mmCIF file of C-alpha atoms and ligand atoms in Angstrom:
data_model
loop_
_atom_site.group_PDB
_atom_site.id
_atom_site.type_symbol
_atom_site.label_atom_id
_atom_site.label_comp_id
_atom_site.label_asym_id
_atom_site.label_seq_id
_atom_site.Cartn_x
_atom_site.Cartn_y
_atom_site.Cartn_z
ATOM 1 C CA MET A 546 0.000 0.000 0.000
ATOM 2 C CA THR A 547 1.303 3.480 -0.843
ATOM 3 C CA THR A 548 0.781 5.721 2.140
ATOM 4 C CA LEU A 549 0.047 9.418 2.259
ATOM 5 C CA VAL A 550 3.406 10.412 3.593
ATOM 6 C CA GLN A 551 5.108 8.411 0.881
ATOM 7 C CA VAL A 552 3.004 10.331 -1.576
ATOM 8 C CA ALA A 553 3.660 13.635 0.175
ATOM 9 C CA ALA A 554 7.373 13.113 0.659
ATOM 10 C CA GLY A 555 7.903 11.113 -2.499
ATOM 11 C CA ALA A 556 9.942 8.645 -0.498
ATOM 12 C CA VAL A 557 9.456 5.184 0.961
ATOM 13 C CA ARG A 558 11.085 4.582 4.334
ATOM 14 C CA ALA A 559 10.986 1.533 6.571
ATOM 15 C CA GLY A 560 9.657 2.034 10.106
ATOM 16 C CA ARG A 561 8.593 5.482 9.161
ATOM 17 C CA PRO A 562 9.211 8.414 11.509
ATOM 18 C CA PHE A 563 6.476 10.812 12.525
ATOM 19 C CA ASP A 564 7.960 13.750 10.564
ATOM 20 C CA GLY A 565 5.721 14.800 7.761
ATOM 21 C CA TYR A 566 2.458 13.552 9.245
ATOM 22 C CA ALA A 567 1.784 16.727 11.230
ATOM 23 C CA GLY A 568 1.611 18.819 8.076
ATOM 24 C CA LEU A 569 -0.954 16.722 6.218
ATOM 25 C CA PRO A 570 -4.322 18.333 5.468
ATOM 26 C CA ALA A 571 -7.389 17.120 7.377
ATOM 27 C CA GLU A 572 -8.988 15.369 4.368
ATOM 28 C CA ALA A 573 -5.791 13.464 3.645
ATOM 29 C CA LEU A 574 -5.512 12.374 7.263
ATOM 30 C CA GLU A 575 -9.118 11.216 7.303
ATOM 31 C CA ALA A 576 -8.730 9.258 4.052
ATOM 32 C CA GLY A 577 -5.404 7.824 5.180
ATOM 33 C CA ILE A 578 -6.814 6.592 8.493
ATOM 34 C CA ARG A 579 -9.742 4.939 6.710
ATOM 35 C CA ALA A 580 -7.418 3.270 4.194
ATOM 36 C CA ALA A 581 -5.068 2.000 6.900
ATOM 37 C CA ARG A 582 -8.024 0.672 8.920
ATOM 38 C CA GLU A 583 -9.242 -1.174 5.872
ATOM 39 C CA ALA A 584 -5.817 -2.611 5.151
ATOM 40 C CA LEU A 585 -5.509 -3.844 8.742
ATOM 41 C CA GLY A 586 -9.029 -5.261 8.806
ATOM 42 C CA ARG A 587 -9.833 -7.310 11.877
ATOM 43 C CA ARG A 588 -6.164 -7.529 12.881
ATOM 44 C CA ALA A 589 -6.391 -4.179 14.635
ATOM 45 C CA VAL A 590 -8.995 -2.679 16.914
ATOM 46 C CA VAL A 591 -9.160 1.030 17.696
ATOM 47 C CA LEU A 592 -10.437 2.090 21.120
ATOM 48 C CA GLY A 593 -11.593 5.658 21.806
ATOM 49 C CA HIS A 594 -12.161 7.241 25.219
ATOM 50 C CA HIS A 595 -15.067 9.682 25.510
ATOM 51 C CA TYR A 596 -12.667 12.613 25.928
ATOM 52 C CA GLN A 597 -11.108 12.179 22.498
ATOM 53 C CA ARG A 598 -11.572 14.769 19.813
ATOM 54 C CA ASP A 599 -14.107 13.890 17.078
ATOM 55 C CA GLU A 600 -11.525 13.449 14.311
ATOM 56 C CA VAL A 601 -10.079 10.556 16.319
ATOM 57 C CA PHE A 602 -13.187 9.314 18.107
ATOM 58 C CA ARG A 603 -15.084 8.578 14.890
ATOM 59 C CA HIS A 604 -12.490 5.971 13.905
ATOM 60 C CA ALA A 605 -12.929 3.923 17.081
ATOM 61 C CA ASP A 606 -14.405 0.417 16.959
ATOM 62 C CA PHE A 607 -15.285 0.728 20.628
ATOM 63 C CA THR A 608 -15.883 3.818 22.707
ATOM 64 C CA GLY A 609 -16.414 4.083 26.431
ATOM 65 C CA ASP A 610 -15.014 4.883 29.835
ATOM 66 C CA SER A 611 -11.683 3.485 30.907
ATOM 67 C CA LEU A 612 -13.090 0.251 32.327
ATOM 68 C CA LYS A 613 -15.425 -0.495 29.427
ATOM 69 C CA LEU A 614 -12.615 0.076 26.932
ATOM 70 C CA ALA A 615 -10.223 -2.230 28.726
ATOM 71 C CA ARG A 616 -12.874 -4.942 28.818
ATOM 72 C CA GLU A 617 -14.133 -4.619 25.259
ATOM 73 C CA GLY A 618 -10.741 -4.264 23.616
ATOM 74 C CA ILE A 619 -9.437 -7.466 25.053
ATOM 75 C CA ALA A 620 -12.623 -9.371 24.285
ATOM 76 C CA VAL A 621 -12.151 -9.171 20.500
ATOM 77 C CA GLU A 622 -10.960 -12.540 19.255
ATOM 78 C CA GLY A 623 -8.069 -12.844 16.859
ATOM 79 C CA VAL A 624 -6.951 -9.227 17.184
ATOM 80 C CA GLU A 625 -3.203 -8.573 16.875
ATOM 81 C CA HIS A 626 -3.068 -4.887 17.738
ATOM 82 C CA ILE A 627 -5.038 -2.626 20.043
ATOM 83 C CA VAL A 628 -4.626 1.033 19.127
ATOM 84 C CA PHE A 629 -5.605 2.903 22.272
ATOM 85 C CA CYS A 630 -6.860 6.437 21.748
ATOM 86 C CA GLY A 631 -6.793 7.325 25.407
ATOM 87 C CA VAL A 632 -3.984 7.891 27.884
ATOM 88 C CA HIS A 633 -0.983 5.887 29.051
ATOM 89 C CA PHE A 634 -2.537 4.158 32.088
ATOM 90 C CA MET A 635 -5.425 2.931 29.914
ATOM 91 C CA ALA A 636 -3.027 1.410 27.376
ATOM 92 C CA GLU A 637 -1.063 -0.238 30.195
ATOM 93 C CA THR A 638 -4.282 -1.712 31.590
ATOM 94 C CA ALA A 639 -5.234 -3.085 28.176
ATOM 95 C CA ASP A 640 -1.775 -4.636 27.830
ATOM 96 C CA ILE A 641 -1.933 -6.265 31.278
ATOM 97 C CA LEU A 642 -5.347 -7.754 30.564
ATOM 98 C CA SER A 643 -4.697 -8.899 27.012
ATOM 99 C CA PRO A 644 -2.670 -11.925 25.839
ATOM 100 C CA PRO A 645 1.097 -11.205 25.566
ATOM 101 C CA GLU A 646 1.102 -11.621 21.779
ATOM 102 C CA VAL A 647 -1.343 -8.726 21.342
ATOM 103 C CA SER A 648 0.431 -5.390 21.004
ATOM 104 C CA VAL A 649 -1.091 -2.282 22.541
ATOM 105 C CA VAL A 650 -0.189 0.964 20.803
ATOM 106 C CA LEU A 651 -0.556 4.480 22.225
ATOM 107 C CA PRO A 652 -0.334 6.782 19.183
ATOM 108 C CA ASP A 653 1.435 9.546 21.158
ATOM 109 C CA LEU A 654 3.550 8.633 24.194
ATOM 110 C CA ALA A 655 2.994 12.117 25.610
ATOM 111 C CA ALA A 656 -0.640 11.197 26.279
ATOM 112 C CA GLY A 657 -0.271 10.713 30.022
ATOM 113 C CA CYS A 658 -2.528 11.633 32.930
ATOM 114 C CA SER A 659 -1.410 14.431 35.248
ATOM 115 C CA MET A 660 -3.406 12.927 38.110
ATOM 116 C CA ALA A 661 -1.764 9.521 37.688
ATOM 117 C CA ASP A 662 1.601 11.309 37.844
ATOM 118 C CA MET A 663 0.764 12.666 41.309
ATOM 119 C CA ALA A 664 1.584 9.331 42.980
ATOM 120 C CA ASP A 665 4.658 7.275 42.186
ATOM 121 C CA LEU A 666 5.834 3.952 43.571
ATOM 122 C CA GLY A 667 8.603 5.492 45.714
ATOM 123 C CA GLN A 668 6.172 7.880 47.413
ATOM 124 C CA VAL A 669 3.470 5.281 47.964
ATOM 125 C CA SER A 670 5.988 2.739 49.323
ATOM 126 C CA ALA A 671 7.339 5.388 51.730
ATOM 127 C CA CYS A 672 3.792 6.188 52.841
ATOM 128 C CA TRP A 673 3.085 2.479 53.381
ATOM 129 C CA GLU A 674 6.207 2.141 55.555
ATOM 130 C CA GLU A 675 5.287 5.180 57.636
ATOM 131 C CA LEU A 676 1.797 3.779 58.117
ATOM 132 C CA ALA A 677 3.284 0.394 59.070
ATOM 133 C CA ASP A 678 5.280 2.109 61.842
ATOM 134 C CA THR A 679 2.362 4.245 63.017
ATOM 135 C CA VAL A 680 -0.848 2.230 62.736
ATOM 136 C CA GLY A 681 0.313 -1.064 61.231
ATOM 137 C CA THR A 682 -0.674 -2.389 57.825
ATOM 138 C CA ASP A 683 -2.431 -5.611 58.864
ATOM 139 C CA GLY A 684 -5.911 -4.156 58.531
ATOM 140 C CA LEU A 685 -4.975 -1.596 55.868
ATOM 141 C CA VAL A 686 -6.176 -2.279 52.308
ATOM 142 C CA PRO A 687 -4.553 -0.296 49.463
ATOM 143 C CA ILE A 688 -6.842 0.788 46.623
ATOM 144 C CA THR A 689 -5.559 2.423 43.491
ATOM 145 C CA TYR A 690 -7.777 4.254 41.040
ATOM 146 C CA ILE A 691 -7.285 2.834 37.537
ATOM 147 C CA ASN A 692 -5.752 6.256 36.723
ATOM 148 C CA SER A 693 -2.355 5.138 38.017
ATOM 149 C CA SER A 694 0.814 3.562 36.699
ATOM 150 C CA ALA A 695 1.136 -0.222 36.361
ATOM 151 C CA ASP A 696 3.734 -0.453 39.152
ATOM 152 C CA LEU A 697 1.194 1.038 41.579
ATOM 153 C CA LYS A 698 -1.408 -1.471 40.454
ATOM 154 C CA ALA A 699 1.214 -4.144 41.132
ATOM 155 C CA PHE A 700 1.870 -2.599 44.564
ATOM 156 C CA VAL A 701 -1.771 -2.989 45.565
ATOM 157 C CA GLY A 702 -1.852 -6.490 44.086
ATOM 158 C CA ARG A 703 1.118 -7.537 46.244
ATOM 159 C CA ASN A 704 -0.388 -5.989 49.357
ATOM 160 C CA GLY A 705 -3.840 -7.557 49.237
ATOM 161 C CA GLY A 706 -5.439 -4.548 47.566
ATOM 162 C CA VAL A 707 -7.402 -3.798 44.458
ATOM 163 C CA VAL A 708 -7.936 -1.379 41.562
ATOM 164 C CA CYS A 709 -11.116 0.671 41.180
ATOM 165 C CA THR A 710 -12.628 2.862 38.490
ATOM 166 C CA SER A 711 -15.049 5.738 38.740
ATOM 167 C CA SER A 712 -17.876 3.277 38.004
ATOM 168 C CA ASN A 713 -17.167 0.755 40.759
ATOM 169 C CA ALA A 714 -15.378 2.681 43.536
ATOM 170 C CA ALA A 715 -18.218 2.147 46.062
ATOM 171 C CA ARG A 716 -18.264 -1.607 45.491
ATOM 172 C CA VAL A 717 -14.487 -1.752 45.786
ATOM 173 C CA LEU A 718 -14.374 0.289 48.995
ATOM 174 C CA ALA A 719 -17.113 -1.889 50.509
ATOM 175 C CA TRP A 720 -15.040 -4.961 49.570
ATOM 176 C CA ALA A 721 -11.966 -3.394 51.209
ATOM 177 C CA PHE A 722 -13.901 -3.033 54.473
ATOM 178 C CA THR A 723 -14.643 -6.739 54.455
ATOM 179 C CA ARG A 724 -10.867 -7.312 54.405
ATOM 180 C CA GLY A 725 -9.644 -4.655 56.834
ATOM 181 C CA GLN A 726 -10.625 -1.663 58.918
ATOM 182 C CA LYS A 727 -8.847 0.994 56.884
ATOM 183 C CA ALA A 728 -8.239 1.826 53.240
ATOM 184 C CA LEU A 729 -5.392 3.776 51.656
ATOM 185 C CA PHE A 730 -6.856 5.290 48.486
ATOM 186 C CA PHE A 731 -4.725 6.848 45.725
ATOM 187 C CA PRO A 732 -4.157 8.949 43.707
ATOM 188 C CA ASP A 733 -7.467 10.874 43.469
ATOM 189 C CA GLN A 734 -8.638 12.265 46.768
ATOM 190 C CA HIS A 735 -11.939 13.483 45.313
ATOM 191 C CA LEU A 736 -13.125 10.130 43.988
ATOM 192 C CA GLY A 737 -12.085 8.600 47.321
ATOM 193 C CA ARG A 738 -13.837 11.253 49.418
ATOM 194 C CA ASN A 739 -17.023 11.270 47.339
ATOM 195 C CA THR A 740 -17.227 7.488 47.513
ATOM 196 C CA ALA A 741 -16.541 7.260 51.246
ATOM 197 C CA LEU A 742 -19.033 9.995 52.167
ATOM 198 C CA ASP A 743 -21.721 8.527 49.898
ATOM 199 C CA MET A 744 -21.223 5.218 51.713
ATOM 200 C CA GLY A 745 -22.026 6.974 54.966
ATOM 201 C CA LEU A 746 -18.563 7.388 56.468
ATOM 202 C CA ALA A 747 -18.221 10.350 58.831
ATOM 203 C CA PRO A 748 -16.086 13.239 57.509
ATOM 204 C CA ASP A 749 -13.690 12.904 60.446
ATOM 205 C CA ALA A 750 -13.040 9.256 59.503
ATOM 206 C CA ILE A 751 -11.349 10.539 56.336
ATOM 207 C CA VAL A 752 -7.859 12.105 56.295
ATOM 208 C CA VAL A 753 -5.645 13.322 53.470
ATOM 209 C CA TRP A 754 -2.053 12.125 53.024
ATOM 210 C CA ASP A 755 0.269 14.761 51.577
ATOM 211 C CA PRO A 756 3.412 12.903 50.418
ATOM 212 C CA ALA A 757 5.544 16.011 50.959
ATOM 213 C CA LEU A 758 4.862 16.039 54.726
ATOM 214 C CA GLU A 759 5.839 13.801 57.602
ATOM 215 C CA LEU A 760 3.036 11.293 58.301
ATOM 216 C CA GLY A 761 1.344 12.872 55.315
ATOM 217 C CA GLY A 762 0.604 15.926 57.483
ATOM 218 C CA ASN A 763 -1.387 13.928 60.068
ATOM 219 C CA THR A 764 -1.020 13.138 63.735
ATOM 220 C CA PRO A 765 -0.663 9.475 64.765
ATOM 221 C CA GLU A 766 -4.029 9.827 66.564
ATOM 222 C CA ALA A 767 -5.795 11.059 63.422
ATOM 223 C CA LEU A 768 -4.312 8.179 61.423
ATOM 224 C CA ALA A 769 -5.376 5.683 64.078
ATOM 225 C CA ALA A 770 -8.950 6.980 64.002
ATOM 226 C CA ALA A 771 -9.187 7.214 60.189
ATOM 227 C CA ARG A 772 -11.082 4.666 58.085
ATOM 228 C CA VAL A 773 -9.961 6.130 54.753
ATOM 229 C CA ILE A 774 -6.598 7.737 54.039
ATOM 230 C CA LEU A 775 -6.774 9.718 50.794
ATOM 231 C CA TRP A 776 -3.746 10.556 48.683
ATOM 232 C CA ALA A 777 -3.511 14.290 47.957
ATOM 233 C CA GLY A 778 -3.975 13.910 44.191
ATOM 234 C CA HIS A 779 -6.521 15.518 41.890
ATOM 235 C CA CYS A 780 -7.504 16.008 38.273
ATOM 236 C CA SER A 781 -6.881 19.568 37.108
ATOM 237 C CA VAL A 782 -9.612 19.276 34.487
ATOM 238 C CA HIS A 783 -12.320 18.403 37.036
ATOM 239 C CA MET A 784 -11.017 20.918 39.584
ATOM 240 C CA MET A 785 -12.165 23.630 37.174
ATOM 241 C CA PHE A 786 -15.800 23.021 38.135
ATOM 242 C CA LEU A 787 -16.954 25.064 41.110
ATOM 243 C CA PRO A 788 -20.096 25.078 43.286
ATOM 244 C CA GLU A 789 -20.960 28.553 42.002
ATOM 245 C CA HIS A 790 -21.146 27.149 38.458
ATOM 246 C CA VAL A 791 -23.956 24.859 39.633
ATOM 247 C CA ASP A 792 -25.694 27.813 41.334
ATOM 248 C CA ALA A 793 -25.418 29.931 38.204
ATOM 249 C CA PHE A 794 -26.868 27.178 35.998
ATOM 250 C CA ARG A 795 -29.766 26.573 38.396
ATOM 251 C CA ALA A 796 -30.507 30.296 38.639
ATOM 252 C CA ARG A 797 -30.709 30.468 34.856
ATOM 253 C CA TYR A 798 -32.561 27.188 34.316
ATOM 254 C CA PRO A 799 -34.530 26.255 37.468
ATOM 255 C CA ASP A 800 -35.748 23.033 35.803
ATOM 256 C CA GLY A 801 -32.279 22.046 34.621
ATOM 257 C CA LYS A 802 -30.331 19.073 35.955
ATOM 258 C CA VAL A 803 -26.653 18.771 36.815
ATOM 259 C CA VAL A 804 -24.480 15.689 36.376
ATOM 260 C CA VAL A 805 -20.783 15.570 37.266
ATOM 261 C CA HIS A 806 -17.837 13.188 37.361
ATOM 262 C CA PRO A 807 -16.725 11.963 40.830
ATOM 263 C CA GLU A 808 -13.291 13.543 40.263
ATOM 264 C CA CYS A 809 -15.050 16.856 41.015
ATOM 265 C CA THR A 810 -14.810 18.285 44.545
ATOM 266 C CA ARG A 811 -17.301 17.237 47.211
ATOM 267 C CA GLU A 812 -18.879 20.710 47.182
ATOM 268 C CA VAL A 813 -19.703 20.347 43.479
ATOM 269 C CA VAL A 814 -20.918 16.739 43.789
ATOM 270 C CA GLU A 815 -23.205 17.675 46.680
ATOM 271 C CA LYS A 816 -24.916 20.315 44.580
ATOM 272 C CA ALA A 817 -25.354 18.030 41.563
ATOM 273 C CA ASP A 818 -28.352 15.798 40.781
ATOM 274 C CA ALA A 819 -26.213 12.895 39.639
ATOM 275 C CA CYS A 820 -22.584 11.807 39.656
ATOM 276 C CA GLY A 821 -20.736 9.026 37.870
ATOM 277 C CA SER A 822 -18.180 7.854 35.334
ATOM 278 C CA THR A 823 -18.117 9.209 31.777
ATOM 279 C CA GLU A 824 -20.216 6.249 30.608
ATOM 280 C CA HIS A 825 -22.666 6.815 33.472
ATOM 281 C CA ILE A 826 -22.967 10.507 32.601
ATOM 282 C CA LEU A 827 -23.910 9.655 29.013
ATOM 283 C CA LYS A 828 -26.434 7.013 30.086
ATOM 284 C CA THR A 829 -27.990 9.361 32.644
ATOM 285 C CA ILE A 830 -28.541 12.078 30.068
ATOM 286 C CA ARG A 831 -29.695 9.797 27.254
ATOM 287 C CA SER A 832 -32.228 8.035 29.466
ATOM 288 C CA SER A 833 -33.672 11.261 30.907
ATOM 289 C CA PRO A 834 -37.012 12.633 29.661
ATOM 290 C CA LYS A 835 -36.874 14.252 26.240
ATOM 291 C CA GLY A 836 -36.106 17.947 26.449
ATOM 292 C CA THR A 837 -34.196 17.784 29.740
ATOM 293 C CA ARG A 838 -31.563 20.469 29.960
ATOM 294 C CA TRP A 839 -28.326 19.308 31.610
ATOM 295 C CA ALA A 840 -25.197 20.995 32.887
ATOM 296 C CA VAL A 841 -22.322 18.530 32.692
ATOM 297 C CA GLY A 842 -19.174 18.605 34.813
ATOM 298 C CA THR A 843 -16.643 16.627 32.850
ATOM 299 C CA GLU A 844 -14.232 17.068 29.938
ATOM 300 C CA PHE A 845 -15.394 19.325 27.124
ATOM 301 C CA HIS A 846 -15.221 16.928 24.155
ATOM 302 C CA LEU A 847 -17.722 14.538 25.723
ATOM 303 C CA VAL A 848 -20.175 17.367 26.412
ATOM 304 C CA ASP A 849 -19.760 18.969 23.015
ATOM 305 C CA ARG A 850 -20.264 15.676 21.135
ATOM 306 C CA LEU A 851 -23.286 14.746 23.217
ATOM 307 C CA ASN A 852 -24.849 18.089 22.484
ATOM 308 C CA ARG A 853 -24.381 17.673 18.770
ATOM 309 C CA GLU A 854 -25.434 14.038 18.568
ATOM 310 C CA ASP A 855 -28.416 13.940 20.898
ATOM 311 C CA PRO A 856 -31.220 16.175 19.602
ATOM 312 C CA ASP A 857 -33.493 15.139 22.496
ATOM 313 C CA HIS A 858 -31.423 16.730 25.244
ATOM 314 C CA GLU A 859 -29.516 19.931 25.770
ATOM 315 C CA ALA A 860 -26.069 19.641 27.337
ATOM 316 C CA HIS A 861 -24.306 22.693 28.749
ATOM 317 C CA PHE A 862 -20.703 22.693 29.824
ATOM 318 C CA LEU A 863 -20.855 23.367 33.576
ATOM 319 C CA SER A 864 -17.908 25.764 33.669
ATOM 320 C CA PRO A 865 -17.965 29.142 31.895
ATOM 321 C CA THR A 866 -14.365 28.490 30.835
ATOM 322 C CA TYR A 867 -13.518 25.832 28.280
ATOM 323 C CA CYS A 868 -11.323 23.072 29.697
ATOM 324 C CA HIS A 869 -10.184 19.915 28.024
ATOM 325 C CA CYS A 870 -7.774 17.157 28.963
ATOM 326 C CA SER A 871 -4.656 18.335 27.168
ATOM 327 C CA THR A 872 -2.823 15.032 27.536
ATOM 328 C CA MET A 873 -5.737 12.977 26.189
ATOM 329 C CA ASN A 874 -5.831 15.392 23.279
ATOM 330 C CA ARG A 875 -2.254 14.643 22.328
ATOM 331 C CA ILE A 876 -3.805 11.818 20.312
ATOM 332 C CA ASP A 877 -4.624 13.553 17.062
ATOM 333 C CA PRO A 878 -5.211 12.356 13.469
ATOM 334 C CA PRO A 879 -1.529 12.676 12.466
ATOM 335 C CA HIS A 880 -0.416 10.416 15.338
ATOM 336 C CA LEU A 881 -3.246 7.966 14.705
ATOM 337 C CA LEU A 882 -2.402 7.750 11.010
ATOM 338 C CA TRP A 883 1.299 7.382 11.751
ATOM 339 C CA ALA A 884 0.671 4.511 14.172
ATOM 340 C CA LEU A 885 -1.757 2.769 11.810
ATOM 341 C CA GLU A 886 0.389 3.066 8.697
ATOM 342 C CA ASN A 887 3.339 1.632 10.587
ATOM 343 C CA LEU A 888 1.176 -1.318 11.621
ATOM 344 C CA VAL A 889 0.141 -1.819 8.007
ATOM 345 C CA GLU A 890 3.829 -2.088 7.164
ATOM 346 C CA GLY A 891 4.568 -4.450 10.047
ATOM 347 C CA HIS A 892 6.134 -1.892 12.410
ATOM 348 C CA VAL A 893 4.662 -1.639 15.879
ATOM 349 C CA VAL A 894 5.405 1.883 17.090
ATOM 350 C CA ASN A 895 4.802 3.218 20.620
ATOM 351 C CA ARG A 896 4.051 -0.215 21.985
ATOM 352 C CA ILE A 897 3.063 -0.145 25.665
ATOM 353 C CA THR A 898 4.131 -3.210 27.610
ATOM 354 C CA VAL A 899 4.066 -4.192 31.250
ATOM 355 C CA GLU A 900 6.274 -7.146 32.017
ATOM 356 C CA GLY A 901 7.456 -9.566 34.681
ATOM 357 C CA ASP A 902 6.364 -9.338 38.278
ATOM 358 C CA ASP A 903 4.608 -6.028 37.792
ATOM 359 C CA ARG A 904 2.455 -7.509 35.051
ATOM 360 C CA HIS A 905 1.523 -10.439 37.267
ATOM 361 C CA TRP A 906 0.632 -8.416 40.374
ATOM 362 C CA ALA A 907 -1.098 -5.625 38.484
ATOM 363 C CA ARG A 908 -3.229 -8.263 36.808
ATOM 364 C CA VAL A 909 -4.032 -9.771 40.205
ATOM 365 C CA ALA A 910 -5.261 -6.352 41.393
ATOM 366 C CA LEU A 911 -7.265 -5.771 38.204
ATOM 367 C CA GLU A 912 -8.809 -9.232 38.306
ATOM 368 C CA ARG A 913 -9.814 -8.729 41.934
ATOM 369 C CA MET A 914 -11.717 -5.674 40.744
ATOM 370 C CA LEU A 915 -13.254 -7.429 37.735
ATOM 371 C CA GLY A 916 -14.260 -10.303 40.018
ATOM 372 C CA LEU A 917 -16.402 -7.878 42.016
ATOM 373 C CA GLY A 918 -18.700 -7.554 38.988
HETATM 374 P P1 13P B 510 -13.793 7.336 33.216
HETATM 375 O O1 13P B 510 -13.330 6.032 33.731
HETATM 376 O O2 13P B 510 -15.037 7.833 33.876
HETATM 377 O O3 13P B 510 -13.895 7.327 31.737
HETATM 378 O O4 13P B 510 -12.747 8.443 33.645
HETATM 379 C C1 13P B 510 -11.462 8.443 33.187
HETATM 380 C C2 13P B 510 -10.830 9.729 33.446
HETATM 381 O O5 13P B 510 -9.670 9.882 33.270
HETATM 382 C C3 13P B 510 -11.671 10.806 33.945
HETATM 383 O O6 13P B 510 -10.920 11.937 34.113
HETATM 384 FE FE1 SF4 B 511 -6.200 12.262 33.885
HETATM 385 FE FE2 SF4 B 511 -7.872 14.253 34.443
HETATM 386 FE FE3 SF4 B 511 -7.183 13.767 31.899
HETATM 387 FE FE4 SF4 B 511 -8.787 12.082 33.239
HETATM 388 S S1 SF4 B 511 -9.233 14.198 32.650
HETATM 389 S S2 SF4 B 511 -7.037 11.527 31.935
HETATM 390 S S3 SF4 B 511 -7.906 12.218 35.304
HETATM 391 S S4 SF4 B 511 -5.809 14.458 33.570
#
């Protein structure tokens, strides 16, 4: 197959570099992606997270939240390559859950997650040791949000813990309390707090662990009394939504409804009518009575697409300022085309792999979660 960059550059190179793709016009990128998809056929599956831009999202075989994508991508029989249009931790999860011969490709390696970067293995291990010396770790269950690196998933796997997503955090936390008296939850404090409070835990049973401070900034007494210890991480995209945005929307549209992602602060979640994962947000809106007007507190691309594609509902972006996930949006048509054309030619670029012990223990932690239903 002659590819667009070969045409554009007039040259054929093996294991082609990215140079040249960025300058291609939109129509050429679109046609190139379609042609490469056709050439790959059922050998490759493209997964698209709800936050992706349209020009990428429309090429996905499966779309969904991070958990749904990981499940559906690995369920396709006979697939050789999974091209993950999402962020790094999602591609790692797909690799851990899929057979070793399947390659998982992240079209741009810069597509990370700033929240996942707020907790690393060294910091979490140091926290665990401090907690061992202060309150002991026998009854302490570590829970990592799926938005975390594979070595942290392996850490929780080794230490009797589990992974959770924004769709199953309550079930996972309830499971943790059947195994111990306390949970260490990282890296997103807001998902952890929202889940714990919704389960009926008292606010003073929840403390925050700041990795920059001794004992995370807590007294030994506070740690002894705590049921949930939250890592001081957050998502900058969801921190943009404020309680006053909900007030302003309600003042303007008294009949309107508000739905937000659990990475939003407690103050925002408390004012909302509904809260859940990206998939849950879409289902909530689509199943609401025709004509319902919604304000939505999650990444812009999801809200914008919903608004355009669902004529029965009106979706407003909750914040007056536009905010998108800049790392997720590193995946653009040039990178997608580059990754696909390399696959067509037998070159797997930007392969994401998790190996050895980490793969084993991260899988244990993921399977514990999947086993909870
Ligand atoms: P979901 O699992 O709800 O898709 O969330 C992923 C994410 O990164 C939200 O910021
Ligand atoms: Fe990470 Fe936030 Fe982007 Fe989700 S929206 S991928 S949590 S930075």
